[in-house]
XYZ file of C-alpha atoms in Angstrom:
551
model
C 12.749 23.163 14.465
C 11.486 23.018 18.040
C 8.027 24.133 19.169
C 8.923 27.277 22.158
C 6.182 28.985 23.800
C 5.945 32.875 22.320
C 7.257 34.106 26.244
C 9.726 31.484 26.852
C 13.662 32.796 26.743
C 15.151 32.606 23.463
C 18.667 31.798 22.652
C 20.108 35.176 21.171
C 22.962 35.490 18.613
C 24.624 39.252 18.119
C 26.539 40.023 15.986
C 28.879 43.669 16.395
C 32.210 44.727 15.992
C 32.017 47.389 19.308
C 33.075 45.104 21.808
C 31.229 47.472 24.476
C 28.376 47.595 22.601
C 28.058 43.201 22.403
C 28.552 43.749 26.134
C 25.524 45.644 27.060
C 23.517 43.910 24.607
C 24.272 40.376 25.708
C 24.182 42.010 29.571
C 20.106 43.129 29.011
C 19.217 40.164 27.546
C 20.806 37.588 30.115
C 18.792 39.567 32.571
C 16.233 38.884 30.938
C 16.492 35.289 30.693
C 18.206 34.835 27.574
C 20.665 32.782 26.512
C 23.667 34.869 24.302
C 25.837 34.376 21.468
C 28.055 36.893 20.433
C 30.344 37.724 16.903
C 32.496 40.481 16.232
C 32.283 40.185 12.006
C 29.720 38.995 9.595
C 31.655 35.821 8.860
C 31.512 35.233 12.085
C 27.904 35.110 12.869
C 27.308 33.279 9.587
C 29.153 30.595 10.821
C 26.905 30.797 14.293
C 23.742 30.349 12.125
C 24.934 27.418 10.092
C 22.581 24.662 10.746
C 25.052 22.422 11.908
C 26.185 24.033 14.890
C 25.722 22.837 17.620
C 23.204 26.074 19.048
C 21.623 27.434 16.255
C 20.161 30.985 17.505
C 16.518 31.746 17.696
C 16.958 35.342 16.851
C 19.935 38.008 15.507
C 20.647 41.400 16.579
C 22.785 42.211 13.498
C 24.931 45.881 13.665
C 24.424 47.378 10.172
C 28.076 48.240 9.772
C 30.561 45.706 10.564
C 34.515 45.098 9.130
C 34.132 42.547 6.588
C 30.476 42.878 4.989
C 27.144 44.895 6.041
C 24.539 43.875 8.344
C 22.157 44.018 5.128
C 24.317 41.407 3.251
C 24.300 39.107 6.553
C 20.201 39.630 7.078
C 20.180 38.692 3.074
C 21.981 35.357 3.590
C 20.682 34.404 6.576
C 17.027 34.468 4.652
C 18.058 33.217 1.392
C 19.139 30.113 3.293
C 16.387 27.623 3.130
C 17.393 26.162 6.780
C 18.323 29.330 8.768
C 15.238 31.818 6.582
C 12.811 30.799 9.670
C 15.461 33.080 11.612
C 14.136 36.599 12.305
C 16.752 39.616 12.765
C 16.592 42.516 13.865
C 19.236 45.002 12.605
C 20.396 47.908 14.736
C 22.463 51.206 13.901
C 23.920 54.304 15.531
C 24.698 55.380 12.119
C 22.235 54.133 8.873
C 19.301 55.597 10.815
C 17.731 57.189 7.678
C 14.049 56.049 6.472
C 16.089 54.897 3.456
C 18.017 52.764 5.774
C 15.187 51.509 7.737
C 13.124 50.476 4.192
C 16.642 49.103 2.828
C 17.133 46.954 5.950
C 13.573 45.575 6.197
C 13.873 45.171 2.393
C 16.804 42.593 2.649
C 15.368 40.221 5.647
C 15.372 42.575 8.321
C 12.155 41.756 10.892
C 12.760 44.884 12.689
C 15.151 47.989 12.843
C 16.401 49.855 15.548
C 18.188 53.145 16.073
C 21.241 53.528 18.549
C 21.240 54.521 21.281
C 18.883 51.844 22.161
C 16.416 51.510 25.111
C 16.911 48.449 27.044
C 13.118 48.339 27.269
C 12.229 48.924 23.857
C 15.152 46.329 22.805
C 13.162 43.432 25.168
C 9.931 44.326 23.489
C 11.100 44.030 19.787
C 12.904 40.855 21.246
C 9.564 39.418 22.688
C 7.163 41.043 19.412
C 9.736 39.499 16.702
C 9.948 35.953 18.530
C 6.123 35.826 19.378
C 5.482 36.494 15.351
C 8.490 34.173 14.307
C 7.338 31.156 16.338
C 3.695 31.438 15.830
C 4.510 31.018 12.260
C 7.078 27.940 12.515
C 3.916 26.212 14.695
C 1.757 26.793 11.709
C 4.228 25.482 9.556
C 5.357 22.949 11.081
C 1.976 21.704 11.581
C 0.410 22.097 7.877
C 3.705 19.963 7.336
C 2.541 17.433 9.323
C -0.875 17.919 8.290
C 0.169 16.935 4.997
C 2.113 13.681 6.396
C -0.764 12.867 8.330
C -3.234 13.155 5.080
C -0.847 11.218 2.850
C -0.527 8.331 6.298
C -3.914 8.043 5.846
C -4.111 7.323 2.614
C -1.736 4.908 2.946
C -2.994 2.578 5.506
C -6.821 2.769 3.925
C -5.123 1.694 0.797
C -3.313 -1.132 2.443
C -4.605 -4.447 0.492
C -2.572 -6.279 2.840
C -1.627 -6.796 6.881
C 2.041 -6.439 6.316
C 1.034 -3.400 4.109
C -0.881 -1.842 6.758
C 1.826 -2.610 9.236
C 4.041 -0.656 7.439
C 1.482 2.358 6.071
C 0.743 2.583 9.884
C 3.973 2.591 11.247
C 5.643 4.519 8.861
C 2.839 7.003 8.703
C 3.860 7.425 12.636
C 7.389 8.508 11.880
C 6.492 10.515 8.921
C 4.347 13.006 11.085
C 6.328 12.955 14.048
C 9.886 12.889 12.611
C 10.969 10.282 14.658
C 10.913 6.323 15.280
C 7.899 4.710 15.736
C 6.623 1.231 16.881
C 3.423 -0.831 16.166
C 1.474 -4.087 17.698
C -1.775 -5.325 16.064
C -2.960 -9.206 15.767
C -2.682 -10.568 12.445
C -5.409 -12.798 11.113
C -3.768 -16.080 12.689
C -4.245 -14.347 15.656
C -0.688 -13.797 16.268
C 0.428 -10.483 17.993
C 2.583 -8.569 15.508
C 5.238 -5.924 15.926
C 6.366 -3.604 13.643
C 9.199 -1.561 14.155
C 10.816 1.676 11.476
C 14.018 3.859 12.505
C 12.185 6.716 10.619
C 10.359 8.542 7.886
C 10.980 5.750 4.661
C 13.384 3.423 7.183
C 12.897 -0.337 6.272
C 10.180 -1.872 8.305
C 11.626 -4.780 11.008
C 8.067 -7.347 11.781
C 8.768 -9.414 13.886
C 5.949 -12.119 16.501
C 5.162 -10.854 20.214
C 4.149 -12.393 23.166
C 0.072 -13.187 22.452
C -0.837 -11.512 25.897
C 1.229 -8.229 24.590
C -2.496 -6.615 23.342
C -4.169 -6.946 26.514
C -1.197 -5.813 28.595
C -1.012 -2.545 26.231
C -4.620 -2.050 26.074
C -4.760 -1.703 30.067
C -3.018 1.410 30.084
C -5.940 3.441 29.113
C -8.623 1.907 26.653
C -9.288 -1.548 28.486
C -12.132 -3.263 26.496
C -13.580 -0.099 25.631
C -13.448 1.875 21.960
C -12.209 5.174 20.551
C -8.380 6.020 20.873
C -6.518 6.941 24.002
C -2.741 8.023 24.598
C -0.754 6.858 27.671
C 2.908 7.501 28.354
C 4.565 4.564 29.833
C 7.995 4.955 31.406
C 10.607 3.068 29.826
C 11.484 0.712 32.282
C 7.685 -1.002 32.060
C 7.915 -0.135 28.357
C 11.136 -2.778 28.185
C 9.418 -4.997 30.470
C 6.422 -4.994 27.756
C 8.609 -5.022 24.562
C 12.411 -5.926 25.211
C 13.065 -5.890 21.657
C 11.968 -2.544 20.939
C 14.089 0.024 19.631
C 12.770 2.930 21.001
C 14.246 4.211 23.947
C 13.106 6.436 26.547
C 10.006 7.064 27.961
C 7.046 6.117 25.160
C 3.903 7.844 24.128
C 1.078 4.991 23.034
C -1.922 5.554 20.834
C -4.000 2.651 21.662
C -7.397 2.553 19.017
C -10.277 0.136 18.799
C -13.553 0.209 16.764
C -15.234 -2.714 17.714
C -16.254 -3.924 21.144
C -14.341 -7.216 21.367
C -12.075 -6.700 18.229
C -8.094 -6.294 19.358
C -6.771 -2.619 19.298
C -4.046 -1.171 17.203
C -1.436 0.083 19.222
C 1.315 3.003 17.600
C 3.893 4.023 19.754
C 6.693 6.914 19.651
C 8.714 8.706 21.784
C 7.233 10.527 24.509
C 9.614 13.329 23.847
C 7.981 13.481 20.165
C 4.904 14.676 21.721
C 5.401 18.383 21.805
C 2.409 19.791 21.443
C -1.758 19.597 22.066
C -1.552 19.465 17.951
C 0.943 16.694 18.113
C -1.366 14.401 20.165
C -4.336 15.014 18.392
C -2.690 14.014 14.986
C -1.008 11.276 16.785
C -4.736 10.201 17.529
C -6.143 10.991 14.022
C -3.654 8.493 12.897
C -4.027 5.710 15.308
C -8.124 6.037 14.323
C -7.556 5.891 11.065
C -5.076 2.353 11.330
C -7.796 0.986 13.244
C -10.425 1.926 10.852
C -8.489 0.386 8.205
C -7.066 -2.561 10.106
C -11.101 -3.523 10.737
C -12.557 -3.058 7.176
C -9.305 -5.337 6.273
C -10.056 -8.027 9.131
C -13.776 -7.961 7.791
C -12.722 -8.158 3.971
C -10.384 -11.189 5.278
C -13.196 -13.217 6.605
C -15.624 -12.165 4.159
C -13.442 -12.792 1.643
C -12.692 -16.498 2.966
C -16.081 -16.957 2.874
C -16.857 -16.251 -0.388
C -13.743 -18.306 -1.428
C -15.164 -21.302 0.176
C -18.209 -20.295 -1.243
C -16.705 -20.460 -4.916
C -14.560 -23.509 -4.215
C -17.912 -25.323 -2.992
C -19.734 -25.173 -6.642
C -16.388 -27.029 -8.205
C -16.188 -30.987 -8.545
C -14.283 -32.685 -5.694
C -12.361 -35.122 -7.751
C -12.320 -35.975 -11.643
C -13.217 -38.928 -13.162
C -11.389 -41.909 -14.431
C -11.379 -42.779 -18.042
C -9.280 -45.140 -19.768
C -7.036 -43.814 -21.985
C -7.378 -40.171 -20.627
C -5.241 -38.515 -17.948
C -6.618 -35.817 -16.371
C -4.149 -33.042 -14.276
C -5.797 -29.729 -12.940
C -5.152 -26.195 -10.891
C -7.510 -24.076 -9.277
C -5.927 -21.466 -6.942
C -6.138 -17.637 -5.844
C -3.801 -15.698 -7.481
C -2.972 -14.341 -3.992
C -4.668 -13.748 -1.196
C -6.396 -11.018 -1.985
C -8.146 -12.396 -5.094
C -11.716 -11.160 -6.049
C -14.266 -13.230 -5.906
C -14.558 -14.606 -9.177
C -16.693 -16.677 -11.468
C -13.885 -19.073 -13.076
C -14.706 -22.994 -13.117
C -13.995 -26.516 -14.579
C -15.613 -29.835 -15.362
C -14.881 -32.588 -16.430
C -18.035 -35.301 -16.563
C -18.393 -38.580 -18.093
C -21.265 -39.122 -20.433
C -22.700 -41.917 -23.015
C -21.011 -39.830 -25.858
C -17.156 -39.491 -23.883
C -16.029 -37.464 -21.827
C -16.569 -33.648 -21.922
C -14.242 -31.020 -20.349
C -15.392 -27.912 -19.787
C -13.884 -24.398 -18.671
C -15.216 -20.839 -18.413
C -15.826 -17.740 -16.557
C -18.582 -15.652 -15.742
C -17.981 -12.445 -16.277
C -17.631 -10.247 -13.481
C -15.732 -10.175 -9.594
C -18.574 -10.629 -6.797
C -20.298 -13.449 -4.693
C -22.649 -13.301 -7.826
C -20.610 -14.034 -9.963
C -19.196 -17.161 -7.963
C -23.148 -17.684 -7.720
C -23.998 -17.884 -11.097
C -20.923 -19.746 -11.347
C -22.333 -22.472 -9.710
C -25.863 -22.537 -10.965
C -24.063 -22.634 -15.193
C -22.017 -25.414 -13.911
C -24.676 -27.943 -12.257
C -26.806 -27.042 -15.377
C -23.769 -27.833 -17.547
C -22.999 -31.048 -15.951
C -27.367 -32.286 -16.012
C -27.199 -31.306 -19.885
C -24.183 -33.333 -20.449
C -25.175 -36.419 -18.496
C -28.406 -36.369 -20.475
C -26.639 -36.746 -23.550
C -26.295 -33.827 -25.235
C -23.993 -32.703 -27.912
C -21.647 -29.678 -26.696
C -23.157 -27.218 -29.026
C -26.611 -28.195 -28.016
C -25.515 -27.622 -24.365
C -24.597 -23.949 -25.483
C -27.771 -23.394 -26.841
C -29.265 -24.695 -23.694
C -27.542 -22.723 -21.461
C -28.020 -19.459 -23.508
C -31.804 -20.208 -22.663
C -31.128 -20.224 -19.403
C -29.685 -17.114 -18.920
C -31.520 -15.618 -20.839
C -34.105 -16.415 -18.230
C -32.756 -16.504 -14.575
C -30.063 -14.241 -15.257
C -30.396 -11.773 -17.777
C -27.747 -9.128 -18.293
C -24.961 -11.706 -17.494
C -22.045 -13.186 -19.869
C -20.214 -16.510 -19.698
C -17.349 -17.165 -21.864
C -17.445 -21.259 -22.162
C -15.290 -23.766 -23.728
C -16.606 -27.244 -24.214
C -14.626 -30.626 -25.523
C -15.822 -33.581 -26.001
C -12.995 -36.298 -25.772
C -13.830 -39.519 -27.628
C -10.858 -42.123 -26.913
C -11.863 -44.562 -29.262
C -12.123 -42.467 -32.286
C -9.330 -40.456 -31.449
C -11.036 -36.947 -32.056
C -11.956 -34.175 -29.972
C -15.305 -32.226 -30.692
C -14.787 -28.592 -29.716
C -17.339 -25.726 -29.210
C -15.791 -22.517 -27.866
C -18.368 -19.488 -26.676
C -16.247 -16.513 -26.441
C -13.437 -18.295 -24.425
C -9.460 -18.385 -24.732
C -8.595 -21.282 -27.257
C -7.927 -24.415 -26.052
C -4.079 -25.455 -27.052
C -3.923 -28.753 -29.098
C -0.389 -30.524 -28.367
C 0.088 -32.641 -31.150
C 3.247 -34.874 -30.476
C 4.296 -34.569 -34.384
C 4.004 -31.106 -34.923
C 3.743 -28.925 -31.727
C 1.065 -26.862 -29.557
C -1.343 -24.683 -31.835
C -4.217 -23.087 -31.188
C -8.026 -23.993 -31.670
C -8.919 -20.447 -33.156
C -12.760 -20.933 -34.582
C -15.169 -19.645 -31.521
C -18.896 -18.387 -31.961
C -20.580 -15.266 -28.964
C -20.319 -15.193 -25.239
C -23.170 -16.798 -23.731
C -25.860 -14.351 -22.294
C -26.179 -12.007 -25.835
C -29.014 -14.690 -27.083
C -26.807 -14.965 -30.356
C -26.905 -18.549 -32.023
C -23.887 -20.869 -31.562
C -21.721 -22.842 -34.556
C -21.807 -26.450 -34.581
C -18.881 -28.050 -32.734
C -15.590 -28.392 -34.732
C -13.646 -31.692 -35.029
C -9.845 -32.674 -34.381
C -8.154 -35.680 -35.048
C -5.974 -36.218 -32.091
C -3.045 -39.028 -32.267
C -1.997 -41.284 -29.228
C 0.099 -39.392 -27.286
C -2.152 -35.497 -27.759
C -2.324 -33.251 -25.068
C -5.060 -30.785 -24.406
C -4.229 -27.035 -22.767
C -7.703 -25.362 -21.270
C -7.057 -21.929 -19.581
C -9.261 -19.084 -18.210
C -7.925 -15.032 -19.375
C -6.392 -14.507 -16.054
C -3.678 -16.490 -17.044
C -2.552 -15.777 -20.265
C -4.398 -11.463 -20.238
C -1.391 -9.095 -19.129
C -2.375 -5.321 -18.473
C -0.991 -3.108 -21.207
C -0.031 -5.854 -23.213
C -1.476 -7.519 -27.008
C -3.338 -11.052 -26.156
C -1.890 -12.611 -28.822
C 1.738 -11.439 -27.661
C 0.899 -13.385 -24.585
C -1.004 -15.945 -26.246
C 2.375 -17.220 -28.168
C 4.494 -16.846 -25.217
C 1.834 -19.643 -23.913
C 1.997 -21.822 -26.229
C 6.160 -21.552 -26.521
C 6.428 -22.184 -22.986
C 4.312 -25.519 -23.139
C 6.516 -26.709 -26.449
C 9.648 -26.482 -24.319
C 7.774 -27.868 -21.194
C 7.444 -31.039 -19.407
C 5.346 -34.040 -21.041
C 4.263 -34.978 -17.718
C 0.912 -33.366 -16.916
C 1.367 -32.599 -13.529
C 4.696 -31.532 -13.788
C 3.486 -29.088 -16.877
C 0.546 -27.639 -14.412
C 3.465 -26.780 -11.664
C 5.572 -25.406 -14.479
C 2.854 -23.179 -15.609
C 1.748 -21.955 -12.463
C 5.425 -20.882 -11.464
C 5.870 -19.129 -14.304
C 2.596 -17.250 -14.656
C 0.730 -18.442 -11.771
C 1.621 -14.898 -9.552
C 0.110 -11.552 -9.143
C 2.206 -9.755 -11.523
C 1.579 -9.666 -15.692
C 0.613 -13.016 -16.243
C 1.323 -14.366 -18.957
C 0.867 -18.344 -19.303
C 2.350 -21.165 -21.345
C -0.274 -23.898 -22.102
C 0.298 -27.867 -22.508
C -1.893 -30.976 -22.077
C -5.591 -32.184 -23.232
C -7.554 -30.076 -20.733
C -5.527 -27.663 -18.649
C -7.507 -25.031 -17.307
C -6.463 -21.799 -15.144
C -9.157 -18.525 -14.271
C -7.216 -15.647 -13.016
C -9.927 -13.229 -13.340
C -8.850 -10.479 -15.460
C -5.768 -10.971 -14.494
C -5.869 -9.244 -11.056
C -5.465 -12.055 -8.231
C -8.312 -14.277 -8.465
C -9.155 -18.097 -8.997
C -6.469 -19.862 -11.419
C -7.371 -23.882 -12.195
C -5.655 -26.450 -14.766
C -6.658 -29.396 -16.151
C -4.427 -31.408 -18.313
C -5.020 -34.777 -20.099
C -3.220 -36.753 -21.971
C -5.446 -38.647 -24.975
């Protein structure tokens, strides 16, 4: 449907068996300024308004009585058709001149109804009145339509969680509301100029690396180093000079949009010819705000969000210690790169009783959480090297919560690994159960566990577990083994199946694990190894870490 102006000629179809009468029709309206198609039978001009002709009419003059059906039955049809209904028609008689004609015309489709003979003047004037009314409303259709593209673009690149995502909410958000092709360029975060190309509306998005300079060259067609949006139309032949891999062709309108003074813009860009209207270019601005908008709150979550990573991975030991008799394997990594902050950690510290392992999470998904993190840890670690017993260390540490940071839960597992006994002393606070990997009789589960820490509840003393030469210990945080919509224990047993069919090597059993429910998806996990720990918090992209030794 193309946007005409309500006085600009229309192309005319009419449709009437008098030869002499399709004459002087066609003759007033080429004079003036019309462009005419003519039928002789219904059929006929049926076949004229099917949409894939190659002129389909802007208007019909439809003769109520012609040789193979009425003009009522064509008027009917053409409105009844979903593609040709936006066609008005005006019907015209010498004969059905009755009121009762006129209401059972308009009653059918007609827009208008006219009595023969017919005044040329009064035919140009219905003409004009029935066109100005018809395309007024296709412009408001058309545009609530693209309204409603444009609302559901937006959407789309505010939700983006990602820079390919946005590339492809932005650039496909283009083409949805403009019905064409559309082009992007942005600068990813490794400061690489990006370009993002669709065919059309839900077309496959082609990304492929520009020239670095591409930005500035774009940006001095119009918005420079300053902010807001502006649209330039670049000819093509400088357009393929700027993009020679671009697939759009012709001239091109371009939407640059920054927010920030000193930030790189976003750059959409269509074809010129898709610009048809003052509504066109002020939706194609609303949308290249909105990418920018978006593509800067994702830039600043990106660097904030590195930040607090570094942040998180700074509170965590830098190497583990050596003990004789013990291997030691561990994981600690984002479940993807746009992980939450998180307050998953490990330990592993060598004291005068043996060495104690140690795994948990702090509830929650914020740089407090990653703070808190920290501050249980480096408490954790001066309690053990002072001597304590793991479920003393609990009790300690529910003190000082309790004190510096009420309101706040940590889920906790502590073992203490004695070599030279051969046993294990295990006190669990609310945390997934370690996985004992006897080499006799299989992985099982260490089930007993007393409260999270935080709900000033006492703790159990510390169970005991013979381990033989040759036992592994499993230590995992909920992100790996929790799955959305699924039972924990479903997932739980998967686990521990996984690790009975897995490597003995620890390292190798941390790589398994992590390939297999290391990714942002359902996790589900498969444990092995004295001390393998993961945090996925909650299951949704966070901090995963293993530790795996071998007793």
């Amino acid at each position: 449907m193309i946007d005409r102006a309500p006085d600009l000629p229309a192309t005319v179809l009419v449709i009437d068996d008098n030869e002499t009468n399709r004459y002087i029709l066609s003759r007033w309206l080429q004079r003036a300024g019309h462009t005419v198609l003519t039928a002789a039978t219904g059929e006929q001009g049926l076949a004229r308004l099917d949409a894939g002709s190659a002129e389909l009419p802007d208007i019909a003059i439809v003769d109520v009585r012609l040789p193979d059906m009425s003009g009522f039955e064509v008027s009917e049809r053409v409105k009844t058709d979903p593609l040709t209904a936006h066609v008005p028609v005006i019907q015209i008689s010498a004969a059905a001149i009755s009121p009762d004609d006129h209401a059972e015309g308009l009653r059918r489709g007609a827009d208008a109804y006219l009595d023969q003979p017919i005044d040329p003047g009064e035919l140009l004037a219905t003409v004009a009145a029935t066109l100005r009314y018809a395309r007024a409303r296709q412009r408001a259709e058309r545009l609530a339509q693209r309204l409603i593209a444009l609302n559901r673009a937006t959407l789309d690149v505010y939700s983006a969680v990602g820079f390919h995502s946005l590339a492809a909410a932005a650039t496909g958000g283009a083409a949805a509301v403009l019905s064409c092709a559309a082009s992007a360029v942005f600068l990813s975060p490794q400061a690489q100029a990006v370009h993002s190309m669709v065919a059309g509306h839900r077309s496959p998005l082609r990304v492929q690396l520009a020239h670095p300079d591409l930005l500035d060259q774009l940006s001095a067609h119009g918005l420079n180093q300053g902010t807001g949006v502006t649209i330039a139309r670049i000819p093509q032949g400088q357009w393929r000079a700027l993009l020679p891999s671009d697939h759009l062709s012709g001239d091109v309108a371009l939407a640059m949009s920054r927010t920030k003074r000193g930030r790189p813009p976003i750059c959409l860009a269509v074809p010129a010819e898709a610009l048809r209207s003052a509504d066109d270019e002020q939706l194609f601005q609303q949308l290249a705000n909105a990418s920018a908008l978006a593509l800067e709150a994702l830039r600043t979550y990106n660097e904030e969000h590195a930040l607090g990573l570094a942040l998180q991975r700074s509170f965590l030991p830098k190497e583990m210690p050596t003990v004789p008799g013990i291997d030691l394997a561990f994981r600690y990594l984002p479940a993807s790169e746009h992980a939450e902050i998180g307050g998953d950690f490990y330990e592993a510290v060598q004291t005068v009783n043996g060495l104690l392992l140690a795994i948990g999470d702090v509830v929650g998904h914020s740089v407090t959480a990653a703070t808190v993190m920290g501050e249980v840890r480096h408490a954790l670690r001066a309690y053990a090297i002072e001597g304590h017993s793991p479920h003393r260390i609990l009790e300690r540490l529910e003190i000082l919560l309790g004190h510096s940071q009420p309101g706040i839960t940590v889920t906790l597992c502590l073992v203490l690994v004695t070599p030279d006994e051969r046993r294990l002393q295990i006190a669990n606070a609310g945390h997934i159960p370690p996985l004992v990997i006897d080499p006799r009789t299989g992985p099982r589960y260490h089930t007993p566990h007393g409260p999270l820490l935080g709900l000033g509840l006492s703790h159990p003393e510390p169970t005991e577990v013979p381990v033989p030469p040759g036992t592994r210990l499993l230590m995992v945080t909920d992100g790996l083994v929790e799955v959305r919509n699924a039972d924990l224990d479903d997932t739980l047993a998967e686990f521990r199946d996984a690790v009975a069919s897995g490597p003995e090597d620890l390292e190798e059993m941390c790589d398994v694990l992590l390939a297999r429910f290391g990714r942002p998806r359902s996790t589900r996990a498969s444990p092995s190894g004295p001390g393998c720990s993961d945090s996925f918090p909650d299951g949704a992209a966070s901090t995963s870490a293993f530790r795996c030794s071998s007793a």
